[in-house]
């Protein structure tokens, strides 16, 4: 994940510079230590939190560490629990989340954890606040702030992400509870277009959310997720990703978002899940790094790949020459084997925590370009793509 703390703020660009297939100009990209920008029209919304936002972004983007995404809604968490024969009760959700946050030594490989609202206010089974357990391990607590996807009227059966209403007050409350960064999940579907309307809606929503988050002390993860659904090849994904990120950066500038205080998180550039032409880790690395070169440095999402596949692709990117801090923000690609190992049994907690630590360490090595893939379990190699997957 490339924290935008590695970038200096850019001037407001005309939209024509972002579209028509042209590369985004990067005159101010820098990989040296970045100091907070002087107050200007671009940073006024985040001015009262500017220093803290930059510090938080740099902490999350520290070498050898990445993000554990455990922000599944209660309904989605219920599906995960059902896969191991457990009911979707608050007690069972609490037990699994306690298992995740309390893994000894997790902070060595994980720098941030994205939480669902219930988890942010929840305590462990031992009665300690989840947020406090994370902070003690030097893991920054984050929060999913959107209100889910709904049909986008006038589109080709596409979606838009709701949740801007009341976001400022909710973000202020999340900050008081201990959250320091935020996630907003919006998606773009290639089989359904994507339509210009859907791309614009996704980009505008991300930009408004980012500005509001910074205004309330939260570092926003900027994530237009390109869904894996479809039979399209990797070249089609690449073209759509370029289009989407051009639109995103245009609206980030229009909304005066402070670039030093955001984390950018695109999907890896892969073929559609149902495409007959599979891509190698090196191909995924080449296409994704090419996207970054043309659009600006971001971070990564596993998006239904197997645990090993996601790690191999990340490793290949970090073995290729690139100027970015490329890390990970994984949910199922970190949790899957852990969940199956636990199976809801108290006697399996230690083994499940060990399984999570193995995955976290593997991705830490991949983030440094040192992962070999040796000794991986069969479970870790299983694909996790779910067609039409929702949170």
Tab-separated table of C-alpha atoms in Angstrom:
chain	number	residue	atom	x	y	z
A	1	UNK	CA	0.000	0.000	0.000
A	2	UNK	CA	1.400	3.313	-0.937
A	3	UNK	CA	0.575	5.938	1.570
A	4	UNK	CA	0.083	9.309	-0.026
A	5	UNK	CA	2.429	10.529	2.698
A	6	UNK	CA	5.023	9.731	0.027
A	7	UNK	CA	3.515	12.405	-2.201
A	8	UNK	CA	3.373	16.148	-2.110
A	9	UNK	CA	0.117	17.883	-2.848
A	10	UNK	CA	-0.532	18.557	-6.523
A	11	UNK	CA	-2.197	21.590	-8.044
A	12	UNK	CA	-5.840	21.292	-9.014
A	13	UNK	CA	-5.809	19.781	-12.491
A	14	UNK	CA	-8.290	20.261	-15.250
A	15	UNK	CA	-10.360	17.126	-15.848
A	16	UNK	CA	-9.103	16.905	-19.432
A	17	UNK	CA	-5.698	15.968	-18.025
A	18	UNK	CA	-7.166	12.843	-16.431
A	19	UNK	CA	-9.214	11.424	-19.288
A	20	UNK	CA	-8.947	10.516	-22.966
A	21	UNK	CA	-6.528	7.686	-22.144
A	22	UNK	CA	-3.732	10.056	-21.103
A	23	UNK	CA	-1.456	9.362	-18.161
A	24	UNK	CA	-1.820	11.359	-14.999
A	25	UNK	CA	1.038	13.830	-14.683
A	26	UNK	CA	3.224	13.146	-11.652
A	27	UNK	CA	5.511	16.161	-11.301
A	28	UNK	CA	5.452	16.078	-7.501
A	29	UNK	CA	5.903	12.364	-6.747
A	30	UNK	CA	8.596	11.910	-4.150
A	31	UNK	CA	9.840	8.974	-2.104
A	32	UNK	CA	11.793	11.095	0.337
A	33	UNK	CA	10.426	11.942	3.768
A	34	UNK	CA	7.493	14.252	3.225
A	35	UNK	CA	6.684	17.191	5.468
A	36	UNK	CA	3.072	18.386	5.845
A	37	UNK	CA	2.181	20.893	3.170
A	38	UNK	CA	1.695	24.512	4.080
A	39	UNK	CA	-1.950	25.533	4.511
A	40	UNK	CA	-3.591	26.110	1.148
A	41	UNK	CA	-6.857	25.617	-0.670
A	42	UNK	CA	-5.909	21.950	-1.036
A	43	UNK	CA	-5.375	21.293	2.660
A	44	UNK	CA	-7.860	23.567	4.427
A	45	UNK	CA	-10.381	20.805	5.220
A	46	UNK	CA	-7.768	18.724	7.020
A	47	UNK	CA	-5.821	21.631	8.506
A	48	UNK	CA	-6.608	20.924	12.167
A	49	UNK	CA	-5.547	17.275	11.825
A	50	UNK	CA	-2.884	17.617	9.106
A	51	UNK	CA	0.128	16.484	11.140
A	52	UNK	CA	-1.767	13.614	12.730
A	53	UNK	CA	-3.134	12.403	9.386
A	54	UNK	CA	0.367	12.238	7.895
A	55	UNK	CA	1.704	10.416	10.955
A	56	UNK	CA	-1.150	7.880	10.872
A	57	UNK	CA	-0.665	7.242	7.153
A	58	UNK	CA	3.054	6.650	7.610
A	59	UNK	CA	2.461	4.288	10.542
A	60	UNK	CA	0.023	2.163	8.541
A	61	UNK	CA	2.419	2.148	5.580
A	62	UNK	CA	5.427	1.026	7.628
A	63	UNK	CA	7.750	-1.533	5.941
A	64	UNK	CA	6.931	-5.214	6.410
A	65	UNK	CA	3.406	-4.593	7.707
A	66	UNK	CA	-0.061	-4.335	6.172
A	67	UNK	CA	-3.754	-4.128	6.986
A	68	UNK	CA	-6.030	-6.816	8.403
A	69	UNK	CA	-9.531	-6.152	7.039
A	70	UNK	CA	-12.038	-7.508	9.562
A	71	UNK	CA	-14.856	-5.116	8.712
A	72	UNK	CA	-17.396	-7.659	7.474
A	73	UNK	CA	-20.966	-6.671	8.278
A	74	UNK	CA	-22.827	-8.797	10.797
A	75	UNK	CA	-24.633	-10.523	7.937
A	76	UNK	CA	-21.401	-11.377	6.116
A	77	UNK	CA	-19.730	-12.427	9.345
A	78	UNK	CA	-22.709	-14.731	9.792
A	79	UNK	CA	-21.956	-16.395	6.458
A	80	UNK	CA	-18.371	-17.005	7.571
A	81	UNK	CA	-19.563	-18.477	10.857
A	82	UNK	CA	-22.116	-20.641	9.053
A	83	UNK	CA	-19.282	-22.162	6.997
A	84	UNK	CA	-17.944	-23.714	10.210
A	85	UNK	CA	-21.368	-24.585	11.651
A	86	UNK	CA	-21.850	-21.653	14.042
A	87	UNK	CA	-24.913	-19.454	14.513
A	88	UNK	CA	-24.710	-15.752	13.729
A	89	UNK	CA	-24.924	-14.434	17.287
A	90	UNK	CA	-23.155	-11.473	18.850
A	91	UNK	CA	-21.355	-13.842	21.197
A	92	UNK	CA	-19.942	-15.886	18.307
A	93	UNK	CA	-18.943	-12.768	16.376
A	94	UNK	CA	-17.276	-11.452	19.525
A	95	UNK	CA	-15.413	-14.725	20.036
A	96	UNK	CA	-14.001	-14.776	16.508
A	97	UNK	CA	-13.042	-11.101	16.563
A	98	UNK	CA	-11.382	-11.584	19.960
A	99	UNK	CA	-9.358	-14.428	18.452
A	100	UNK	CA	-8.190	-12.155	15.613
A	101	UNK	CA	-7.185	-9.051	17.571
A	102	UNK	CA	-5.469	-10.919	20.402
A	103	UNK	CA	-2.971	-12.974	18.357
A	104	UNK	CA	0.367	-12.585	20.206
A	105	UNK	CA	2.898	-10.758	18.049
A	106	UNK	CA	0.374	-9.753	15.359
A	107	UNK	CA	1.607	-6.164	15.409
A	108	UNK	CA	4.931	-7.295	13.993
A	109	UNK	CA	3.225	-7.927	10.647
A	110	UNK	CA	-0.042	-5.932	10.843
A	111	UNK	CA	-0.070	-2.123	11.063
A	112	UNK	CA	-3.815	-1.451	10.865
A	113	UNK	CA	-7.104	-3.295	11.369
A	114	UNK	CA	-10.341	-2.213	9.680
A	115	UNK	CA	-13.302	-2.810	11.995
A	116	UNK	CA	-17.059	-2.974	11.568
A	117	UNK	CA	-18.992	-0.504	13.757
A	118	UNK	CA	-20.080	-3.230	16.192
A	119	UNK	CA	-16.442	-4.246	16.691
A	120	UNK	CA	-15.232	-0.683	17.286
A	121	UNK	CA	-17.528	-0.458	20.305
A	122	UNK	CA	-17.117	-4.097	21.347
A	123	UNK	CA	-15.021	-5.651	24.086
A	124	UNK	CA	-13.194	-8.968	23.938
A	125	UNK	CA	-14.587	-12.028	25.707
A	126	UNK	CA	-12.226	-11.095	28.561
A	127	UNK	CA	-13.865	-7.667	28.843
A	128	UNK	CA	-11.127	-5.506	27.329
A	129	UNK	CA	-11.963	-3.016	24.581
A	130	UNK	CA	-11.041	-4.375	21.134
A	131	UNK	CA	-9.537	-0.987	20.254
A	132	UNK	CA	-7.262	-1.067	23.302
A	133	UNK	CA	-6.043	-4.577	22.460
A	134	UNK	CA	-5.071	-3.411	18.970
A	135	UNK	CA	-3.330	-0.238	20.168
A	136	UNK	CA	-1.273	-2.258	22.664
A	137	UNK	CA	0.077	-4.222	19.687
A	138	UNK	CA	0.891	-0.986	17.804
A	139	UNK	CA	-1.960	-1.688	15.366
A	140	UNK	CA	-3.964	1.354	14.267
A	141	UNK	CA	-7.757	0.842	14.559
A	142	UNK	CA	-9.789	1.711	11.472
A	143	UNK	CA	-13.514	1.754	10.702
A	144	UNK	CA	-15.755	0.952	7.738
A	145	UNK	CA	-17.947	4.030	7.344
A	146	UNK	CA	-20.139	3.397	4.291
A	147	UNK	CA	-23.714	2.109	4.504
A	148	UNK	CA	-23.521	-0.459	1.724
A	149	UNK	CA	-24.301	-0.715	-1.979
A	150	UNK	CA	-27.690	0.027	-3.513
A	151	UNK	CA	-28.930	0.010	-7.146
A	152	UNK	CA	-27.874	3.063	-9.169
A	153	UNK	CA	-30.887	4.486	-10.991
A	154	UNK	CA	-30.269	5.163	-14.680
A	155	UNK	CA	-27.339	2.748	-14.902
A	156	UNK	CA	-26.809	-0.672	-16.447
A	157	UNK	CA	-27.831	-2.627	-13.325
A	158	UNK	CA	-24.900	-1.089	-11.448
A	159	UNK	CA	-24.532	0.039	-7.833
A	160	UNK	CA	-23.571	3.096	-5.857
A	161	UNK	CA	-22.311	3.363	-2.297
A	162	UNK	CA	-24.496	5.144	0.246
A	163	UNK	CA	-23.494	6.688	3.562
A	164	UNK	CA	-22.547	10.352	3.023
A	165	UNK	CA	-25.577	11.551	4.996
A	166	UNK	CA	-24.495	11.931	8.609
A	167	UNK	CA	-20.927	10.862	7.815
A	168	UNK	CA	-19.336	13.889	9.499
A	169	UNK	CA	-20.993	13.259	12.868
A	170	UNK	CA	-20.376	9.507	12.668
A	171	UNK	CA	-16.707	10.075	11.788
A	172	UNK	CA	-16.278	12.414	14.749
A	173	UNK	CA	-17.775	9.766	17.034
A	174	UNK	CA	-15.530	7.044	15.548
A	175	UNK	CA	-12.482	9.229	16.179
A	176	UNK	CA	-13.515	9.673	19.816
A	177	UNK	CA	-13.848	5.897	20.106
A	178	UNK	CA	-10.261	5.430	18.922
A	179	UNK	CA	-10.477	4.952	15.145
A	180	UNK	CA	-7.785	6.732	13.143
A	181	UNK	CA	-8.450	5.660	9.561
A	182	UNK	CA	-11.508	4.799	7.487
A	183	UNK	CA	-12.715	2.597	4.645
A	184	UNK	CA	-15.448	3.266	2.079
A	185	UNK	CA	-16.241	0.337	-0.213
A	186	UNK	CA	-17.522	1.315	-3.633
A	187	UNK	CA	-17.385	-1.014	-6.625
A	188	UNK	CA	-17.183	-0.949	-10.410
A	189	UNK	CA	-18.505	-3.862	-12.475
A	190	UNK	CA	-16.843	-4.600	-15.812
A	191	UNK	CA	-19.553	-6.976	-17.151
A	192	UNK	CA	-22.106	-4.202	-16.626
A	193	UNK	CA	-20.125	-1.588	-18.525
A	194	UNK	CA	-18.938	0.135	-16.570
A	195	UNK	CA	-21.157	3.087	-17.471
A	196	UNK	CA	-19.803	6.628	-17.283
A	197	UNK	CA	-22.491	7.344	-14.681
A	198	UNK	CA	-21.329	4.511	-12.403
A	199	UNK	CA	-17.662	5.512	-12.669
A	200	UNK	CA	-18.452	9.163	-11.903
A	201	UNK	CA	-20.678	8.230	-8.966
A	202	UNK	CA	-18.003	5.961	-7.497
A	203	UNK	CA	-15.285	8.595	-7.885
A	204	UNK	CA	-17.377	11.469	-6.516
A	205	UNK	CA	-18.528	9.437	-3.516
A	206	UNK	CA	-14.957	8.443	-2.682
A	207	UNK	CA	-13.790	12.042	-2.895
A	208	UNK	CA	-16.569	13.398	-0.649
A	209	UNK	CA	-15.969	10.614	1.882
A	210	UNK	CA	-12.203	11.313	1.839
A	211	UNK	CA	-12.683	15.024	2.480
A	212	UNK	CA	-15.167	14.420	5.312
A	213	UNK	CA	-12.940	11.771	6.901
A	214	UNK	CA	-9.896	14.048	6.937
A	215	UNK	CA	-11.980	16.872	8.370
A	216	UNK	CA	-12.678	14.603	11.356
A	217	UNK	CA	-9.198	13.170	11.892
A	218	UNK	CA	-9.527	9.903	9.956
A	219	UNK	CA	-7.091	8.868	7.203
A	220	UNK	CA	-9.295	7.682	4.321
A	221	UNK	CA	-8.498	4.556	2.331
A	222	UNK	CA	-9.427	5.467	-1.233
A	223	UNK	CA	-10.649	2.225	-2.798
A	224	UNK	CA	-12.594	1.965	-6.043
A	225	UNK	CA	-12.887	-1.827	-6.164
A	226	UNK	CA	-12.877	-3.360	-9.651
A	227	UNK	CA	-14.947	-6.501	-9.165
A	228	UNK	CA	-13.514	-9.859	-10.257
A	229	UNK	CA	-16.842	-10.965	-11.743
A	230	UNK	CA	-16.744	-11.580	-15.495
A	231	UNK	CA	-15.056	-13.334	-18.392
A	232	UNK	CA	-12.959	-10.330	-19.486
A	233	UNK	CA	-9.204	-10.595	-19.977
A	234	UNK	CA	-6.492	-8.739	-18.098
A	235	UNK	CA	-6.200	-6.036	-20.773
A	236	UNK	CA	-9.851	-5.082	-20.284
A	237	UNK	CA	-9.328	-4.819	-16.515
A	238	UNK	CA	-6.296	-2.604	-17.118
A	239	UNK	CA	-8.213	-0.178	-19.341
A	240	UNK	CA	-11.128	0.095	-16.911
A	241	UNK	CA	-8.778	0.602	-13.956
A	242	UNK	CA	-7.028	3.476	-15.749
A	243	UNK	CA	-10.383	5.107	-16.485
A	244	UNK	CA	-11.606	4.745	-12.904
A	245	UNK	CA	-8.445	6.064	-11.257
A	246	UNK	CA	-8.319	9.060	-13.609
A	247	UNK	CA	-11.807	10.009	-12.477
A	248	UNK	CA	-10.978	9.395	-8.809
A	249	UNK	CA	-7.968	11.701	-8.772
A	250	UNK	CA	-9.848	14.435	-10.587
A	251	UNK	CA	-12.553	14.504	-7.909
A	252	UNK	CA	-10.065	14.173	-5.046
A	253	UNK	CA	-8.491	17.403	-6.290
A	254	UNK	CA	-11.884	19.050	-6.733
A	255	UNK	CA	-12.724	18.219	-3.107
A	256	UNK	CA	-9.445	19.594	-1.720
A	257	UNK	CA	-8.333	16.265	-0.278
A	258	UNK	CA	-4.866	16.414	1.297
A	259	UNK	CA	-2.879	13.772	-0.589
A	260	UNK	CA	-0.314	13.303	2.195
A	261	UNK	CA	-3.070	12.052	4.464
A	262	UNK	CA	-4.695	9.292	2.392
A	263	UNK	CA	-3.997	5.644	1.607
A	264	UNK	CA	-4.659	4.491	-1.955
A	265	UNK	CA	-5.941	0.981	-2.490
A	266	UNK	CA	-6.716	-0.307	-5.981
A	267	UNK	CA	-7.583	-3.842	-6.937
A	268	UNK	CA	-4.772	-5.888	-8.427
A	269	UNK	CA	-5.065	-5.962	-12.207
A	270	UNK	CA	-6.200	-9.521	-12.983
A	271	UNK	CA	-8.440	-11.205	-15.559
A	272	UNK	CA	-12.095	-11.725	-14.673
A	273	UNK	CA	-12.623	-14.733	-12.437
A	274	UNK	CA	-14.381	-16.608	-15.246
A	275	UNK	CA	-11.802	-15.776	-17.922
A	276	UNK	CA	-10.203	-18.848	-19.503
A	277	UNK	CA	-6.863	-17.046	-19.841
A	278	UNK	CA	-5.298	-17.118	-16.379
A	279	UNK	CA	-2.532	-14.708	-15.448
A	280	UNK	CA	0.737	-15.579	-13.719
A	281	UNK	CA	1.911	-13.639	-10.643
A	282	UNK	CA	4.484	-11.890	-12.836
A	283	UNK	CA	1.804	-10.810	-15.323
A	284	UNK	CA	-0.374	-9.472	-12.508
A	285	UNK	CA	2.648	-7.612	-11.134
A	286	UNK	CA	3.551	-6.127	-14.522
A	287	UNK	CA	0.028	-4.934	-15.327
A	288	UNK	CA	-0.588	-3.547	-11.838
A	289	UNK	CA	2.737	-1.717	-11.666
A	290	UNK	CA	2.085	-0.312	-15.139
A	291	UNK	CA	-1.253	1.002	-13.872
A	292	UNK	CA	0.522	2.685	-10.967
A	293	UNK	CA	3.102	4.253	-13.260
A	294	UNK	CA	0.316	5.789	-15.326
A	295	UNK	CA	-1.955	6.862	-12.511
A	296	UNK	CA	-0.115	7.324	-9.101
A	297	UNK	CA	0.975	5.022	-6.250
A	298	UNK	CA	-1.654	2.867	-4.398
A	299	UNK	CA	-2.088	-0.330	-2.279
A	300	UNK	CA	-3.683	-3.671	-2.881
A	301	UNK	CA	-6.715	-5.851	-2.443
A	302	UNK	CA	-6.829	-9.636	-2.754
A	303	UNK	CA	-10.436	-9.663	-4.018
A	304	UNK	CA	-11.300	-13.353	-3.776
A	305	UNK	CA	-7.920	-14.796	-4.738
A	306	UNK	CA	-6.649	-17.728	-2.691
A	307	UNK	CA	-4.455	-16.879	0.295
A	308	UNK	CA	-1.332	-18.093	-1.521
A	309	UNK	CA	-2.305	-16.461	-4.827
A	310	UNK	CA	-2.738	-13.058	-3.191
A	311	UNK	CA	0.630	-13.399	-1.455
A	312	UNK	CA	2.456	-14.564	-4.601
A	313	UNK	CA	1.085	-11.628	-6.611
A	314	UNK	CA	2.110	-9.159	-3.914
A	315	UNK	CA	5.572	-10.738	-3.742
A	316	UNK	CA	6.034	-10.498	-7.525
A	317	UNK	CA	5.229	-6.787	-7.427
A	318	UNK	CA	7.811	-6.157	-4.747
A	319	UNK	CA	10.446	-8.162	-6.612
A	320	UNK	CA	9.947	-5.904	-9.650
A	321	UNK	CA	11.631	-2.491	-9.648
A	322	UNK	CA	9.153	0.131	-8.434
A	323	UNK	CA	9.287	3.353	-6.410
A	324	UNK	CA	6.238	2.615	-4.256
A	325	UNK	CA	5.515	1.154	-0.864
A	326	UNK	CA	3.378	-1.757	-2.075
A	327	UNK	CA	1.657	-3.596	0.762
A	328	UNK	CA	-1.565	-5.485	1.507
A	329	UNK	CA	-5.051	-5.007	2.908
A	330	UNK	CA	-6.597	-8.464	3.074
A	331	UNK	CA	-9.683	-9.949	4.711
A	332	UNK	CA	-10.341	-13.531	3.597
A	333	UNK	CA	-6.757	-13.862	2.340
A	334	UNK	CA	-5.655	-13.540	5.982
A	335	UNK	CA	-8.640	-15.021	7.828
A	336	UNK	CA	-9.742	-18.081	5.842
A	337	UNK	CA	-7.411	-20.770	7.208
A	338	UNK	CA	-7.642	-19.204	10.661
A	339	UNK	CA	-11.457	-19.464	10.629
A	340	UNK	CA	-11.462	-23.073	9.408
A	341	UNK	CA	-8.865	-24.053	12.007
A	342	UNK	CA	-10.846	-22.473	14.847
A	343	UNK	CA	-14.246	-23.992	13.908
A	344	UNK	CA	-15.751	-22.351	16.987
A	345	UNK	CA	-13.912	-24.587	19.457
A	346	UNK	CA	-12.067	-23.021	22.425
A	347	UNK	CA	-9.383	-25.696	22.277
A	348	UNK	CA	-8.525	-24.602	18.711
A	349	UNK	CA	-7.956	-20.909	19.490
A	350	UNK	CA	-4.164	-21.205	19.779
A	351	UNK	CA	-3.848	-23.178	16.521
A	352	UNK	CA	-6.138	-20.699	14.729
A	353	UNK	CA	-4.124	-17.736	15.978
A	354	UNK	CA	-0.941	-19.452	14.820
A	355	UNK	CA	-2.535	-19.893	11.371
A	356	UNK	CA	-3.330	-16.165	11.179
A	357	UNK	CA	0.211	-15.298	12.239
A	358	UNK	CA	1.598	-17.575	9.487
A	359	UNK	CA	-0.467	-15.733	6.864
A	360	UNK	CA	0.445	-12.317	8.267
A	361	UNK	CA	4.148	-13.215	8.256
A	362	UNK	CA	3.932	-14.595	4.695
A	363	UNK	CA	2.436	-11.311	3.471
A	364	UNK	CA	4.992	-9.333	5.454
A	365	UNK	CA	7.719	-11.204	3.565
A	366	UNK	CA	5.869	-10.634	0.281
A	367	UNK	CA	5.682	-6.931	1.055
A	368	UNK	CA	9.487	-7.058	1.267
A	369	UNK	CA	9.764	-9.259	-1.853
A	370	UNK	CA	11.111	-12.234	0.142
A	371	UNK	CA	8.203	-14.716	0.063
A	372	UNK	CA	8.946	-18.207	-1.345
A	373	UNK	CA	5.615	-20.025	-0.956
A	374	UNK	CA	7.263	-23.056	0.586
A	375	UNK	CA	5.285	-25.160	3.064
A	376	UNK	CA	1.873	-23.645	2.282
A	377	UNK	CA	-1.171	-25.748	3.188
A	378	UNK	CA	-3.741	-26.976	0.681
A	379	UNK	CA	-6.376	-24.835	2.428
A	380	UNK	CA	-4.301	-21.707	1.782
A	381	UNK	CA	-4.216	-22.509	-1.936
A	382	UNK	CA	-8.003	-22.705	-2.364
A	383	UNK	CA	-9.655	-19.882	-4.320
A	384	UNK	CA	-12.176	-17.716	-2.476
A	385	UNK	CA	-13.964	-15.965	-5.340
A	386	UNK	CA	-17.733	-15.687	-4.829
A	387	UNK	CA	-19.749	-14.417	-7.795
A	388	UNK	CA	-21.699	-11.288	-6.901
A	389	UNK	CA	-19.929	-11.135	-3.518
A	390	UNK	CA	-21.260	-8.509	-1.113
A	391	UNK	CA	-20.320	-7.368	2.368
